[in-house]
PDB file of C-alpha atoms (C1' of nucleotides) in Angstrom:
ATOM      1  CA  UNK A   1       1.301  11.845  -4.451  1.00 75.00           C
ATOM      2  CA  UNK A   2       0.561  11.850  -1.133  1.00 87.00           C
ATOM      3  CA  UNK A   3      -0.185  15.449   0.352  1.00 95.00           C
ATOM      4  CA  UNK A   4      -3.076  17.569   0.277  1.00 95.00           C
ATOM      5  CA  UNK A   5      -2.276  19.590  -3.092  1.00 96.00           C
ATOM      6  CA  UNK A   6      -1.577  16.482  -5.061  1.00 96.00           C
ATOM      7  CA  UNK A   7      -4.872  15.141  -3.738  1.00 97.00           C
ATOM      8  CA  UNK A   8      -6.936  18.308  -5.110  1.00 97.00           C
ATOM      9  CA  UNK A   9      -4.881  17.098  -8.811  1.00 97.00           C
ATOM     10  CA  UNK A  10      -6.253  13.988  -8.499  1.00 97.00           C
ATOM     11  CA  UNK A  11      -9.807  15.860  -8.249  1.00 97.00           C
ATOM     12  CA  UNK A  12      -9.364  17.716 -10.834  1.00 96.00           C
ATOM     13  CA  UNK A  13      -8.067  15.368 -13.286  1.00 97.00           C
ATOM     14  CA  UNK A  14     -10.371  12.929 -12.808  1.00 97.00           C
ATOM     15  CA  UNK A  15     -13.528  15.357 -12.163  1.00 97.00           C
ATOM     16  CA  UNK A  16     -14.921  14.299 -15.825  1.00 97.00           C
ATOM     17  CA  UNK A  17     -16.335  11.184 -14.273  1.00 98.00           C
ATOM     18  CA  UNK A  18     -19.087  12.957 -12.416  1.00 98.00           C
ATOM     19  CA  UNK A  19     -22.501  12.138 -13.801  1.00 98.00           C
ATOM     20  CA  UNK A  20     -21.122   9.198 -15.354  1.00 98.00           C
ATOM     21  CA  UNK A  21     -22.411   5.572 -14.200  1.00 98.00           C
ATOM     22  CA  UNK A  22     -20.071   2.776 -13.449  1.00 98.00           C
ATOM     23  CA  UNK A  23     -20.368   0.167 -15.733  1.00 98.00           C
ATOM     24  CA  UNK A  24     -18.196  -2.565 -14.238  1.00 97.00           C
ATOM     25  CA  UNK A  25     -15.047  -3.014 -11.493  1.00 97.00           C
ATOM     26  CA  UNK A  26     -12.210  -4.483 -10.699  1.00 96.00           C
ATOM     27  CA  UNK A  27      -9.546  -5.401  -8.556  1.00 96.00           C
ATOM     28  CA  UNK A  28      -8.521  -6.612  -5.549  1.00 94.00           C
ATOM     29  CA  UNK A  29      -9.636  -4.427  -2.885  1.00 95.00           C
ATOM     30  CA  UNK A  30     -11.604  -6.421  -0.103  1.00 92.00           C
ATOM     31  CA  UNK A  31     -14.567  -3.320  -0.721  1.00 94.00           C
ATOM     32  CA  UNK A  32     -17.520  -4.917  -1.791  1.00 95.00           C
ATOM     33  CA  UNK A  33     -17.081  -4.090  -5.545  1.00 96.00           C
ATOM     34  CA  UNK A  34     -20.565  -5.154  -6.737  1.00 96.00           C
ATOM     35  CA  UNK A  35     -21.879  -2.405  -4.812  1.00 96.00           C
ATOM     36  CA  UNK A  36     -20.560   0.054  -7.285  1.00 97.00           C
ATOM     37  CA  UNK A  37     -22.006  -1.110 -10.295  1.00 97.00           C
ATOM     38  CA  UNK A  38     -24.509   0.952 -11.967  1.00 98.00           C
ATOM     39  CA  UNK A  39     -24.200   3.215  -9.504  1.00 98.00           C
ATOM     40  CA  UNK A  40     -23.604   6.994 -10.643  1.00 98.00           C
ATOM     41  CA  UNK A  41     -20.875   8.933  -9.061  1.00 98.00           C
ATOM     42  CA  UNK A  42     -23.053  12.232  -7.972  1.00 98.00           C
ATOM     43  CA  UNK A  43     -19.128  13.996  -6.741  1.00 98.00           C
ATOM     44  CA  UNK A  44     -15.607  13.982  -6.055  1.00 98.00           C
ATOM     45  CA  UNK A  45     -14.247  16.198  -3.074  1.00 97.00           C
ATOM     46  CA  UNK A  46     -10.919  16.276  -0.900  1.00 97.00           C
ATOM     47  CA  UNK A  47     -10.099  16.266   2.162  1.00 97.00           C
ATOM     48  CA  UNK A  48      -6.822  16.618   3.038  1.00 96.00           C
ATOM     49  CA  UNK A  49      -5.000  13.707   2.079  1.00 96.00           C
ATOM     50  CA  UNK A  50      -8.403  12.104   1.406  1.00 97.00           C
ATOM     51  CA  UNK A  51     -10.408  11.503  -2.267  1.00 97.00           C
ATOM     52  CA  UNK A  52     -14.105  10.857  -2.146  1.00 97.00           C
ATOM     53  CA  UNK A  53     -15.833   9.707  -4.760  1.00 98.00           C
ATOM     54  CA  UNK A  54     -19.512  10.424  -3.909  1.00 98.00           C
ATOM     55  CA  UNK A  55     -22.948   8.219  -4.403  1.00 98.00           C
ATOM     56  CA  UNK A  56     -26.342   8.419  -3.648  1.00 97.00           C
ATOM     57  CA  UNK A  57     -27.094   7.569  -0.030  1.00 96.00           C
ATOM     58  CA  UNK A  58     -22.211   6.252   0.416  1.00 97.00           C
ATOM     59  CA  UNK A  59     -18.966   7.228  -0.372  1.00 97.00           C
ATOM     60  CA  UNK A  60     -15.973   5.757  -1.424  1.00 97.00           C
ATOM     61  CA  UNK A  61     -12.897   6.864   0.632  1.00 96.00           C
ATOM     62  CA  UNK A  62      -9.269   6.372  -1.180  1.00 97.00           C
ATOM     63  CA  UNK A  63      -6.038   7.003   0.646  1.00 96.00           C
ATOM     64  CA  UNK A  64      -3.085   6.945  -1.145  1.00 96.00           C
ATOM     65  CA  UNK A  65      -0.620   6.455   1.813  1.00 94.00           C
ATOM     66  CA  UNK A  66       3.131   6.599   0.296  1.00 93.00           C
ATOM     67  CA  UNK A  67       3.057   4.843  -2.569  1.00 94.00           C
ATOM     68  CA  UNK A  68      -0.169   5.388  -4.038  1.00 96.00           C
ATOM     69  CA  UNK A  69      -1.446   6.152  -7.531  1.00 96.00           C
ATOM     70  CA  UNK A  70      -3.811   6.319  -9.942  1.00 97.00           C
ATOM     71  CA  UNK A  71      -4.231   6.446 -13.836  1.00 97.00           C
ATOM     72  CA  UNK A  72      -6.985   8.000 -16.326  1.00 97.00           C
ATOM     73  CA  UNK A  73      -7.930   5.442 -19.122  1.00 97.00           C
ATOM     74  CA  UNK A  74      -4.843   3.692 -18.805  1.00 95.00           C
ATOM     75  CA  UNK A  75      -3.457   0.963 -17.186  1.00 94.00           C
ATOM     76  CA  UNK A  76      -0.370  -0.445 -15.190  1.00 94.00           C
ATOM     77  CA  UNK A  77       1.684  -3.466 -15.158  1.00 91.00           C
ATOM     78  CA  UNK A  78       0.601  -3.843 -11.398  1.00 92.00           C
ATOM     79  CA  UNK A  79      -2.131  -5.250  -9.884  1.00 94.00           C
ATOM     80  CA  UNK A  80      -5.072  -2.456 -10.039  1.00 96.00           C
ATOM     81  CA  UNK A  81      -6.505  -2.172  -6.488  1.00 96.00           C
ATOM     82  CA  UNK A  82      -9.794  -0.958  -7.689  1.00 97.00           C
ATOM     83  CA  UNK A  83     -10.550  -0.199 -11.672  1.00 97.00           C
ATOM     84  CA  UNK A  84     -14.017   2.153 -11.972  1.00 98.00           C
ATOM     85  CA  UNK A  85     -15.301   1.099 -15.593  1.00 97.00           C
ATOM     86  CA  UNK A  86     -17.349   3.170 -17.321  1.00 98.00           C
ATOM     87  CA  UNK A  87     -19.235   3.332 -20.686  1.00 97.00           C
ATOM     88  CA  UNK A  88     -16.473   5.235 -22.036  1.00 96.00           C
ATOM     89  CA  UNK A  89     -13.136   5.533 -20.086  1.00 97.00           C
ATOM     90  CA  UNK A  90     -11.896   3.985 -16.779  1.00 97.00           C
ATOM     91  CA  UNK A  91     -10.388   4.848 -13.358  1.00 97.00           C
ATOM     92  CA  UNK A  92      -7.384   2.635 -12.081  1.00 97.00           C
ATOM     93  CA  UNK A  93      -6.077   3.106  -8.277  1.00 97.00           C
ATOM     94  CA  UNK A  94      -3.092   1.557  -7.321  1.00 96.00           C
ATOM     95  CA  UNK A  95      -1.318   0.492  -3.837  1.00 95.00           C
ATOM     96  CA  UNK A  96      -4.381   2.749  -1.690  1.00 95.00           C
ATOM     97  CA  UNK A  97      -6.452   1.950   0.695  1.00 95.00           C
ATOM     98  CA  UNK A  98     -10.325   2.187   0.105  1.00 96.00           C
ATOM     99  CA  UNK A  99     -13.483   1.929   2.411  1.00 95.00           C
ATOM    100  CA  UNK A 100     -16.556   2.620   2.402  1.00 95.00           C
ATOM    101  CA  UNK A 101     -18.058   5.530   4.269  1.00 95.00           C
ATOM    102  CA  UNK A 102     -22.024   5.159   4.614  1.00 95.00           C
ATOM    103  CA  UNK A 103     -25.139   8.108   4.452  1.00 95.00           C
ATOM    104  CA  UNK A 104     -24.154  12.440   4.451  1.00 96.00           C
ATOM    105  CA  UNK A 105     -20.363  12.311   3.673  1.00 96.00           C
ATOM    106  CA  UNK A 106     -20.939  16.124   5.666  1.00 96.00           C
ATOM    107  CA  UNK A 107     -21.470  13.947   8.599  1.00 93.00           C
ATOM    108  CA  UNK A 108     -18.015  12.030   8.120  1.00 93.00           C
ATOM    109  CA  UNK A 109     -15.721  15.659   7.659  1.00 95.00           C
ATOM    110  CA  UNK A 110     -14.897  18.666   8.840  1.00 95.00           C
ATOM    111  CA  UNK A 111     -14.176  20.288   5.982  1.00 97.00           C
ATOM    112  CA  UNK A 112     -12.976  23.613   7.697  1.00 97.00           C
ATOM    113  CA  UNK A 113      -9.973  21.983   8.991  1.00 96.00           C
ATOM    114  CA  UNK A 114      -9.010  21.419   5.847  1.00 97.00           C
ATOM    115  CA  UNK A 115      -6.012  23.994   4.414  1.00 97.00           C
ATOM    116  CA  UNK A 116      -6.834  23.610   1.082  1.00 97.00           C
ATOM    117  CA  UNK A 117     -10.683  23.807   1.603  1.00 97.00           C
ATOM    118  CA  UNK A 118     -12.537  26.982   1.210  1.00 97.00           C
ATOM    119  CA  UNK A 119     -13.876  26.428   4.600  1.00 97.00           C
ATOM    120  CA  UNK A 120     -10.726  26.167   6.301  1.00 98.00           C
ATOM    121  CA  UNK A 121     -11.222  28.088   9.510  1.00 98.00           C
ATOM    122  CA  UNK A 122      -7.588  29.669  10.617  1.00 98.00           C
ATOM    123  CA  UNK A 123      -9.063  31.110  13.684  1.00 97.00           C
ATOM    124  CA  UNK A 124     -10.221  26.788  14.890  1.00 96.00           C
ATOM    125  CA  UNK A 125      -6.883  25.649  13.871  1.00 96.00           C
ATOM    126  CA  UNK A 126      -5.412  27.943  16.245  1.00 96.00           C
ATOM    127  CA  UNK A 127      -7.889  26.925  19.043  1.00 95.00           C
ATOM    128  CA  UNK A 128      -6.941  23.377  18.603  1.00 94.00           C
ATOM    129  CA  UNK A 129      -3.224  23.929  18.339  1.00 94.00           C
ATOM    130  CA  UNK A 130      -3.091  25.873  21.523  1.00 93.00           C
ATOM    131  CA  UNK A 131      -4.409  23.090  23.396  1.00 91.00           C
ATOM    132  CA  UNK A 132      -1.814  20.575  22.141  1.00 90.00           C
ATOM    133  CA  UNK A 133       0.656  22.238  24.806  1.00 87.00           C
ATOM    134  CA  UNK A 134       3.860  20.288  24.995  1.00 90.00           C
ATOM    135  CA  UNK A 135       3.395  18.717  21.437  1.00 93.00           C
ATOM    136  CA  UNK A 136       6.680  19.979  19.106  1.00 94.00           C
ATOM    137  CA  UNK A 137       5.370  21.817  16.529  1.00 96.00           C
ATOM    138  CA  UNK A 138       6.757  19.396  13.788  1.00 96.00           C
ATOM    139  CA  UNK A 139       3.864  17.246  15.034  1.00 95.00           C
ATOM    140  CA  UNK A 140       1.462  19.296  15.369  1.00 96.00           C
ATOM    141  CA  UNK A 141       1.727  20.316  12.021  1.00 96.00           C
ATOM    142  CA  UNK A 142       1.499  16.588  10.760  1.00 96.00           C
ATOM    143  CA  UNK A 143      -1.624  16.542  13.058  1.00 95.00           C
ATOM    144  CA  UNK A 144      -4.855  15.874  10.458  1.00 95.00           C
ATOM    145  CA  UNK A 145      -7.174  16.940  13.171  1.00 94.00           C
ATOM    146  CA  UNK A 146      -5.853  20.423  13.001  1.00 96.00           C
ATOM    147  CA  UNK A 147      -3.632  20.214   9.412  1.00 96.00           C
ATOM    148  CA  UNK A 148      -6.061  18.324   6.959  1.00 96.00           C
ATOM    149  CA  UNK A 149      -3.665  17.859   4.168  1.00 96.00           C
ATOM    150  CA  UNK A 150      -0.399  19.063   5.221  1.00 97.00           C
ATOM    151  CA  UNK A 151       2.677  16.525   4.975  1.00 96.00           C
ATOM    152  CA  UNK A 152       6.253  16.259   5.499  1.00 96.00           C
ATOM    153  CA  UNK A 153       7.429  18.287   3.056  1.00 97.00           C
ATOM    154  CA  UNK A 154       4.660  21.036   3.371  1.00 97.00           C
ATOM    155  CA  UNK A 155       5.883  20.383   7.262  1.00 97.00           C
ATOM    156  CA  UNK A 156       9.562  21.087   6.135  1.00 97.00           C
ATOM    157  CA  UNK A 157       8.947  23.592   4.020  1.00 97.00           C
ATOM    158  CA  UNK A 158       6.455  26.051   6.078  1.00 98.00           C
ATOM    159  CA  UNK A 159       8.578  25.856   9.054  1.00 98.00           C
ATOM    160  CA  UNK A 160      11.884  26.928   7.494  1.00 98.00           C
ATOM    161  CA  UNK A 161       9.375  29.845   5.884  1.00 98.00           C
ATOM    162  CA  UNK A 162       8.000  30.884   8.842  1.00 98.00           C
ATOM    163  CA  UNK A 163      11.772  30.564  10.625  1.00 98.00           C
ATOM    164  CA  UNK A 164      10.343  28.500  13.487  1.00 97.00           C
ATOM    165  CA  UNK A 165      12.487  25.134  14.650  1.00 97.00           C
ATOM    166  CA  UNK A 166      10.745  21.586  14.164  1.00 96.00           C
ATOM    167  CA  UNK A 167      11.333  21.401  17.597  1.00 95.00           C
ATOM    168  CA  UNK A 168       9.613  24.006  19.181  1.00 95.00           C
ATOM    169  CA  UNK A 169       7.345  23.408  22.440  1.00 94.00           C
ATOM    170  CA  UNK A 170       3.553  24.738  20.665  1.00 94.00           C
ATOM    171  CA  UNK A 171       3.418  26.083  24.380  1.00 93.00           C
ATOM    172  CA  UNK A 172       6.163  28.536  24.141  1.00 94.00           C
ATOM    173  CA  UNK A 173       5.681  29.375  20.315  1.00 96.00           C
ATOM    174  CA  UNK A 174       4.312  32.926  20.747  1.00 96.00           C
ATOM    175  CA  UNK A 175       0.709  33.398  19.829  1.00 96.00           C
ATOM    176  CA  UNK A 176       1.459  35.669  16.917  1.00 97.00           C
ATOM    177  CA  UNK A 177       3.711  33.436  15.521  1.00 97.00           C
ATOM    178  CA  UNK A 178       1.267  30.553  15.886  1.00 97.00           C
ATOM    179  CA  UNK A 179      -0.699  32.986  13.318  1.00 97.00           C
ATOM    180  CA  UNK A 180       1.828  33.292  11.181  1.00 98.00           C
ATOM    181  CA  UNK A 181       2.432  29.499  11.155  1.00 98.00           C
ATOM    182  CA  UNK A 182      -1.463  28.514  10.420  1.00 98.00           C
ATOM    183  CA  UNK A 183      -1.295  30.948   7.756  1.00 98.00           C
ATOM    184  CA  UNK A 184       1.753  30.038   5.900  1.00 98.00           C
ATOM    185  CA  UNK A 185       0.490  26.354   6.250  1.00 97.00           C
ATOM    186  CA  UNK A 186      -2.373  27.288   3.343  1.00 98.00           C
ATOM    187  CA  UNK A 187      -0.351  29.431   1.697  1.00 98.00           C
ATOM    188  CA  UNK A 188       2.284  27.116   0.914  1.00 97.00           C
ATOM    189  CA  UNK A 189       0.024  24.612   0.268  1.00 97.00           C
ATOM    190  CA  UNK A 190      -1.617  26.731  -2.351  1.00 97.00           C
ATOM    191  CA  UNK A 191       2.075  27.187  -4.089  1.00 97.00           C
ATOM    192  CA  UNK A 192       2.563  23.420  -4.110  1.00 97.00           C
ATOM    193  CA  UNK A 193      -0.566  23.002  -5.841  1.00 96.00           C
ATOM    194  CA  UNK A 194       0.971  25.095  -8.683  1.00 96.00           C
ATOM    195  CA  UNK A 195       4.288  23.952  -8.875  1.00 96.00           C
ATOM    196  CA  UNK A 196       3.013  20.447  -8.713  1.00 95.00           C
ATOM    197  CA  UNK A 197       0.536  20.800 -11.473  1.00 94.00           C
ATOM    198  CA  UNK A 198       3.947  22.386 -13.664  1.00 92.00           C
ATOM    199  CA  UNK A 199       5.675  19.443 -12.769  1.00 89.00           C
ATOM    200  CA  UNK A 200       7.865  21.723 -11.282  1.00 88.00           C
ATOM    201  CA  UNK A 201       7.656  21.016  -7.296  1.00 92.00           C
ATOM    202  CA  UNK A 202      11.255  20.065  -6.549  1.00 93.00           C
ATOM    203  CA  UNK A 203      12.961  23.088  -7.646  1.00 93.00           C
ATOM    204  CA  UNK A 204      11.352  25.135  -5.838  1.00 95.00           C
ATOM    205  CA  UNK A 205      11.967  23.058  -2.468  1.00 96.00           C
ATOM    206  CA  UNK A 206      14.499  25.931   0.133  1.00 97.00           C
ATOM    207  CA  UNK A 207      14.916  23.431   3.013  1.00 97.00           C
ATOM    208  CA  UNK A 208      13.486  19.939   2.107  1.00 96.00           C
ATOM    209  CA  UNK A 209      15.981  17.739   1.267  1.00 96.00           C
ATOM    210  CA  UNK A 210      18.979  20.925   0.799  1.00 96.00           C
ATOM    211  CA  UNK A 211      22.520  20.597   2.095  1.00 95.00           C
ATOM    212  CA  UNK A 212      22.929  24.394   2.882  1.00 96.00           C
ATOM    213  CA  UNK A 213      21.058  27.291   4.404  1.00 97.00           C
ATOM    214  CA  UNK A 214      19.453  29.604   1.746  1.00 96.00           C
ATOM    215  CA  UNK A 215      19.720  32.274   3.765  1.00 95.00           C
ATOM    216  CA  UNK A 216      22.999  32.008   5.913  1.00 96.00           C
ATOM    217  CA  UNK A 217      24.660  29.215   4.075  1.00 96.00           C
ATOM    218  CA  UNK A 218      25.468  26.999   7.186  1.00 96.00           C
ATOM    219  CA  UNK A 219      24.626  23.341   7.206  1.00 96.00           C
ATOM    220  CA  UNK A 220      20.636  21.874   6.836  1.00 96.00           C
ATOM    221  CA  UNK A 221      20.640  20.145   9.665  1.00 95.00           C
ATOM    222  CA  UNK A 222      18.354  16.392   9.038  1.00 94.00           C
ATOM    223  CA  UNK A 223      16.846  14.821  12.107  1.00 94.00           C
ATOM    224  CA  UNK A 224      14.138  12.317  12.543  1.00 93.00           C
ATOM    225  CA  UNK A 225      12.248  14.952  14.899  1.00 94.00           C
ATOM    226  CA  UNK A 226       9.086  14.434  17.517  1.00 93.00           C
ATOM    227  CA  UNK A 227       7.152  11.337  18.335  1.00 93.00           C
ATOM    228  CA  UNK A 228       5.800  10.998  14.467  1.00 94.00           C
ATOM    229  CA  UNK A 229       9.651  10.888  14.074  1.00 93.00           C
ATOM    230  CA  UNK A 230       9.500  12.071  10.365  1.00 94.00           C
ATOM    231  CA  UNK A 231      12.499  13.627   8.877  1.00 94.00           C
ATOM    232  CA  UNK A 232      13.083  17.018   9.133  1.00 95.00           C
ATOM    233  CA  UNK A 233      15.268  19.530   7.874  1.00 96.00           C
ATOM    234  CA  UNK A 234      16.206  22.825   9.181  1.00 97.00           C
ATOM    235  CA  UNK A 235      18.728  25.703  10.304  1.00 97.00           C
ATOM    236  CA  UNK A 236      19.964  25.883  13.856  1.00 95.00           C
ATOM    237  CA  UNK A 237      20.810  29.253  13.365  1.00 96.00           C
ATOM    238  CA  UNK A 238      17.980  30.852  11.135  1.00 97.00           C
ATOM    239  CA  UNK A 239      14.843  28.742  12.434  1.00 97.00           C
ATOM    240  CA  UNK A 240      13.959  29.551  16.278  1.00 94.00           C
ATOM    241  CA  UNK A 241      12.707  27.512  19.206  1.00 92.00           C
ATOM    242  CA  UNK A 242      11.611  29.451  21.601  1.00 85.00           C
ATOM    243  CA  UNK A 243      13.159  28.017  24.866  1.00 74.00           C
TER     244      UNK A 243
ATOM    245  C1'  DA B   1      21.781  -2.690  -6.038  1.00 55.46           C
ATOM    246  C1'  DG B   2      20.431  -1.215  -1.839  1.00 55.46           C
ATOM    247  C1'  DT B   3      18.361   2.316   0.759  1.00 55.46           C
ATOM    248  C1'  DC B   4      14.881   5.131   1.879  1.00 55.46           C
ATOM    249  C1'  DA B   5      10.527   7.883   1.698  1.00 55.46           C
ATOM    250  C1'  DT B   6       5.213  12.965   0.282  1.00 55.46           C
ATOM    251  C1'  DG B   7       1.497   7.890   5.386  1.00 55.46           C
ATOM    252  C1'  DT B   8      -1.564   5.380   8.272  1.00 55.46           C
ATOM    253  C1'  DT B   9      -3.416   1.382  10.677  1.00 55.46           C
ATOM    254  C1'  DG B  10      -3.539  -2.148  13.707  1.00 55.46           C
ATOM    255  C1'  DA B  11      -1.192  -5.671  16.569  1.00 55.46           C
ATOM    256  C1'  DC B  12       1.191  -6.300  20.575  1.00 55.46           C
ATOM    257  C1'  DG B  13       2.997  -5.791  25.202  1.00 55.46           C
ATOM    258  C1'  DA B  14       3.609  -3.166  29.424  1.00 55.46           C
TER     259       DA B  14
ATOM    260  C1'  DC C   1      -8.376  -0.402  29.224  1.00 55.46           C
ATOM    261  C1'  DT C   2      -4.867   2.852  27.720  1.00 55.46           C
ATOM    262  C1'  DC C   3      -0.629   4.071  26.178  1.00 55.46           C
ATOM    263  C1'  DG C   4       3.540   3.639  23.497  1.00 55.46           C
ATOM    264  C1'  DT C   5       6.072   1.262  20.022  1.00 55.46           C
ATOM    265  C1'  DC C   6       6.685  -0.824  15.902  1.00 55.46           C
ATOM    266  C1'  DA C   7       5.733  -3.943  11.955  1.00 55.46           C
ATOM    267  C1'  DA C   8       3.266  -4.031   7.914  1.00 55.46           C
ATOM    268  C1'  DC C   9       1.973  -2.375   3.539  1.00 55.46           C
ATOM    269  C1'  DA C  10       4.318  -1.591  -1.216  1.00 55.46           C
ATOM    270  C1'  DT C  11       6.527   1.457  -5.310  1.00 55.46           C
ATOM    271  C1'  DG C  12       9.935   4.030  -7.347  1.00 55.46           C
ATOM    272  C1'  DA C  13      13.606   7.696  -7.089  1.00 55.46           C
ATOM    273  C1'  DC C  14      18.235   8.006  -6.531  1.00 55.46           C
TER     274       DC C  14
END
DNA sequence: AGTCATGTTGACGA
DNA sequence: CTCGTCAACATGAC
């Protein structure tokens, strides 16, 4: 659920409820729930790993985290942390966290450092990644600053693409490869989005969670890499670092 | 059945 | 005050 691509799903399959007026809520969220009814939601956007649900003059902010989810005129046996009622249909979220953001929800984003944004601004993302010096580039790309969106596995799965190690100084990545990094980072992302909406992610997964090298066979190698310390999973031999 | 993970925030102490 | 560390949250896949 969690990274950028599934977040864009959510938009889409719940996009039906623009134009439509909340009729009453639910749940426990701490939000202050009245405040939604009767109001009409004017649009949904992303960004990143972020779902907005838009209103005249606010916006309501939903995070999934890890374990989030949501449902489309059905419910859970869980307790719903927010339920959107309308005259005909309903939004449930589960296990997110929600707040409030208040006037231009421009103000609140920047939506070109956002990979799967048609904004996103390559040529910025570079310019901020070349100041985070001695950062390993398996945080950097987990950075949101720079990497609206992108997640561990995106993380796992651009790197072994672009043959670079987790561990990599940013500082002695060559600045064409940084390129080819950024690059791969929305174009990847772009592929998840289709193999996620064909239920058919996993499969196509080369390092993320493997046992062997697709290319040279030897050993994955998985280490809890950089100060994030988020799992990682490479090739000594095929991925470089640059040192 | 127990372990672990697609993530982030905020509390706490140095 | 800032920085680093870590608990907390909470579901479901394996």
């Amino acid at each position: 659920m969690p990274e950028g691509p599934s977040i864009i799903l959510v938009k889409e399959n719940t996009k039906k409820f623009i134009g439509k007026k909340i009729v009453s809520v639910s749940g426990d969220s701490k939000i202050d729930q009245q405040r939604l009814v009767n109001q009409k939601i004017i649009d949904i956007k992303t960004c990143g790993k972020h779902y907005l649900i838009c209103f005249k003059g606010f916006t309501l902010k939903i995070h999934f985290l890890m374990f989030g989810s949501y449902l489309v005129n059905e419910k859970k046996d869980r307790q719903v942390r927010l339920g959107l009622i309308f005259s005909k249909g309903e939004l449930n979220f589960y296990t997110c966290a929600i707040k409030y953001l208040e006037g231009d929800i421009n103000d609140h984003y920047d939506w070109s450092a956002d990979v799967m944004n048609d904004e996103w601004d390559p040529k910025k993302a570079k310019t901020k990644l070349k100041k985070q010096n001695e950062m390993l580039v398996c945080d950097a790309l987990l950075e949101q600053d720079i990497f609206s969106g992108v997640g561990n596995i995106i993380k796992n799965e651009v790197l072994y693409r672009v043959r670079l190690h987790p561990e990599a100084v940013v500082k002695d990545i060559p600045s064409s490869k940084l390129k080819t990094l950024i690059d791969e980072s929305r174009i990847y992302s772009f592929e998840f989005l289709n193999w996620k909406r064909n239920l058919d992610l996993k499969r196509h997964w080369l390092v993320y969670t493997k046992k062997n090298c697709l290319r040279c066979h030897l050993p994955i190698i998985k280490k809890y890499t950089g100060v994030k310390k988020r799992r990682s999973f490479f090739c000594e031999k095929c991925q470089l670092i640059y040192n």
